[in-house]
Amino acid sequence: MGISAEFQEHLASGLTTLARCWRVERKDGVVLGFTDHDCCLEFDGTAFQADSGMTAFALEQGTGLAVDNIETLGALSADAISESDIAAGRYDGAAVSCWLVNWTDTAQRMVLFTGQ
């Protein structure tokens, strides 16, 4: 999904209301959403929970054949993530997506990263 003209204009304004949202989809179909915003956000049928403990730290992307990398600061903390699920490997190979989102209008967003 490309960046909309409205979102580009919002970013260029210098007065931004931005948050990052992460969506984790396990191979068994369980979907969890997290945001670094102080309120919960929702779009594309996913509720992104606030106070997840995640903060964006660095995103490195390239145009060649090299693998892109993302680094986050913190650890996901949510009642939905259990130690037993982690130990059972339920998050192994989970699909992860990260967006930059205008929290006042979540239709204005762009994908920063997708991977496993």
C-alpha positions as a Python dict, from the first residue, in 0.01 Angstrom:
ca = {
    (1, 'M'): (0, 0, 0),
    (2, 'G'): (150, 334, -105),
    (3, 'I'): (137, 653, 92),
    (4, 'S'): (-172, 866, 31),
    (5, 'A'): (-148, 1232, -65),
    (6, 'E'): (-326, 1322, 260),
    (7, 'F'): (-74, 1131, 472),
    (8, 'Q'): (217, 1279, 275),
    (9, 'E'): (74, 1625, 341),
    (10, 'H'): (36, 1544, 710),
    (11, 'L'): (399, 1429, 732),
    (12, 'A'): (521, 1739, 546),
    (13, 'S'): (329, 1972, 778),
    (14, 'G'): (576, 1922, 1061),
    (15, 'L'): (285, 1898, 1305),
    (16, 'T'): (229, 1527, 1319),
    (17, 'T'): (20, 1296, 1530),
    (18, 'L'): (209, 975, 1464),
    (19, 'A'): (216, 637, 1628),
    (20, 'R'): (355, 299, 1533),
    (21, 'C'): (140, -11, 1525),
    (22, 'W'): (254, -373, 1518),
    (23, 'R'): (34, -665, 1409),
    (24, 'V'): (140, -1020, 1494),
    (25, 'E'): (-41, -1310, 1328),
    (26, 'R'): (49, -1654, 1451),
    (27, 'K'): (34, -1955, 1218),
    (28, 'D'): (-276, -2077, 1405),
    (29, 'G'): (-461, -1758, 1303),
    (30, 'V'): (-444, -1572, 1636),
    (31, 'V'): (-392, -1198, 1567),
    (32, 'L'): (-254, -950, 1821),
    (33, 'G'): (-212, -575, 1774),
    (34, 'F'): (10, -334, 1968),
    (35, 'T'): (82, 39, 1949),
    (36, 'D'): (327, 281, 2107),
    (37, 'H'): (44, 539, 2127),
    (38, 'D'): (-111, 606, 2469),
    (39, 'C'): (-459, 506, 2347),
    (40, 'C'): (-576, 196, 2164),
    (41, 'L'): (-613, 227, 1786),
    (42, 'E'): (-807, 17, 1535),
    (43, 'F'): (-789, -35, 1159),
    (44, 'D'): (-822, -318, 907),
    (45, 'G'): (-1013, -525, 1163),
    (46, 'T'): (-728, -527, 1416),
    (47, 'A'): (-736, -358, 1756),
    (48, 'F'): (-391, -225, 1850),
    (49, 'Q'): (-349, -220, 2227),
    (50, 'A'): (-172, 70, 2398),
    (51, 'D'): (87, 23, 2672),
    (52, 'S'): (237, -279, 2499),
    (53, 'G'): (591, -194, 2605),
    (54, 'M'): (716, -150, 2246),
    (55, 'T'): (892, 159, 2114),
    (56, 'A'): (1035, 190, 1765),
    (57, 'F'): (1412, 220, 1773),
    (58, 'A'): (1555, 174, 1426),
    (59, 'L'): (1441, 67, 1083),
    (60, 'E'): (1687, -12, 809),
    (61, 'Q'): (1561, -74, 458),
    (62, 'G'): (1739, -118, 130),
    (63, 'T'): (1656, -155, -236),
    (64, 'G'): (1902, -432, -322),
    (65, 'L'): (1903, -800, -236),
    (66, 'A'): (2017, -746, 122),
    (67, 'V'): (1780, -839, 404),
    (68, 'D'): (1608, -544, 571),
    (69, 'N'): (1631, -519, 948),
    (70, 'I'): (1420, -366, 1218),
    (71, 'E'): (1506, -320, 1582),
    (72, 'T'): (1261, -241, 1856),
    (73, 'L'): (1323, -131, 2210),
    (74, 'G'): (1132, -307, 2485),
    (75, 'A'): (937, -626, 2504),
    (76, 'L'): (578, -696, 2421),
    (77, 'S'): (377, -715, 2738),
    (78, 'A'): (18, -823, 2706),
    (79, 'D'): (-209, -1062, 2888),
    (80, 'A'): (-270, -1230, 2551),
    (81, 'I'): (94, -1342, 2530),
    (82, 'S'): (153, -1630, 2765),
    (83, 'E'): (477, -1797, 2861),
    (84, 'S'): (327, -2134, 2771),
    (85, 'D'): (241, -2012, 2416),
    (86, 'I'): (598, -1892, 2370),
    (87, 'A'): (741, -2217, 2505),
    (88, 'A'): (507, -2416, 2276),
    (89, 'G'): (646, -2227, 1973),
    (90, 'R'): (316, -2063, 1881),
    (91, 'Y'): (497, -1742, 1784),
    (92, 'D'): (760, -1918, 1572),
    (93, 'G'): (724, -1797, 1214),
    (94, 'A'): (450, -1548, 1305),
    (95, 'A'): (382, -1277, 1045),
    (96, 'V'): (469, -931, 1175),
    (97, 'S'): (370, -598, 1020),
    (98, 'C'): (457, -248, 1141),
    (99, 'W'): (284, 74, 1034),
    (100, 'L'): (340, 444, 1084),
    (101, 'V'): (-9, 578, 1157),
    (102, 'N'): (-172, 918, 1200),
    (103, 'W'): (-357, 845, 1524),
    (104, 'T'): (-617, 1116, 1454),
    (105, 'D'): (-705, 948, 1122),
    (106, 'T'): (-587, 586, 1103),
    (107, 'A'): (-675, 573, 731),
    (108, 'Q'): (-355, 778, 694),
    (109, 'R'): (-84, 519, 739),
    (110, 'M'): (204, 345, 568),
    (111, 'V'): (365, 6, 612),
    (112, 'L'): (716, 33, 754),
    (113, 'F'): (794, -336, 775),
    (114, 'T'): (652, -680, 714),
    (115, 'G'): (824, -1007, 788),
    (116, 'Q'): (837, -1305, 1022),
}
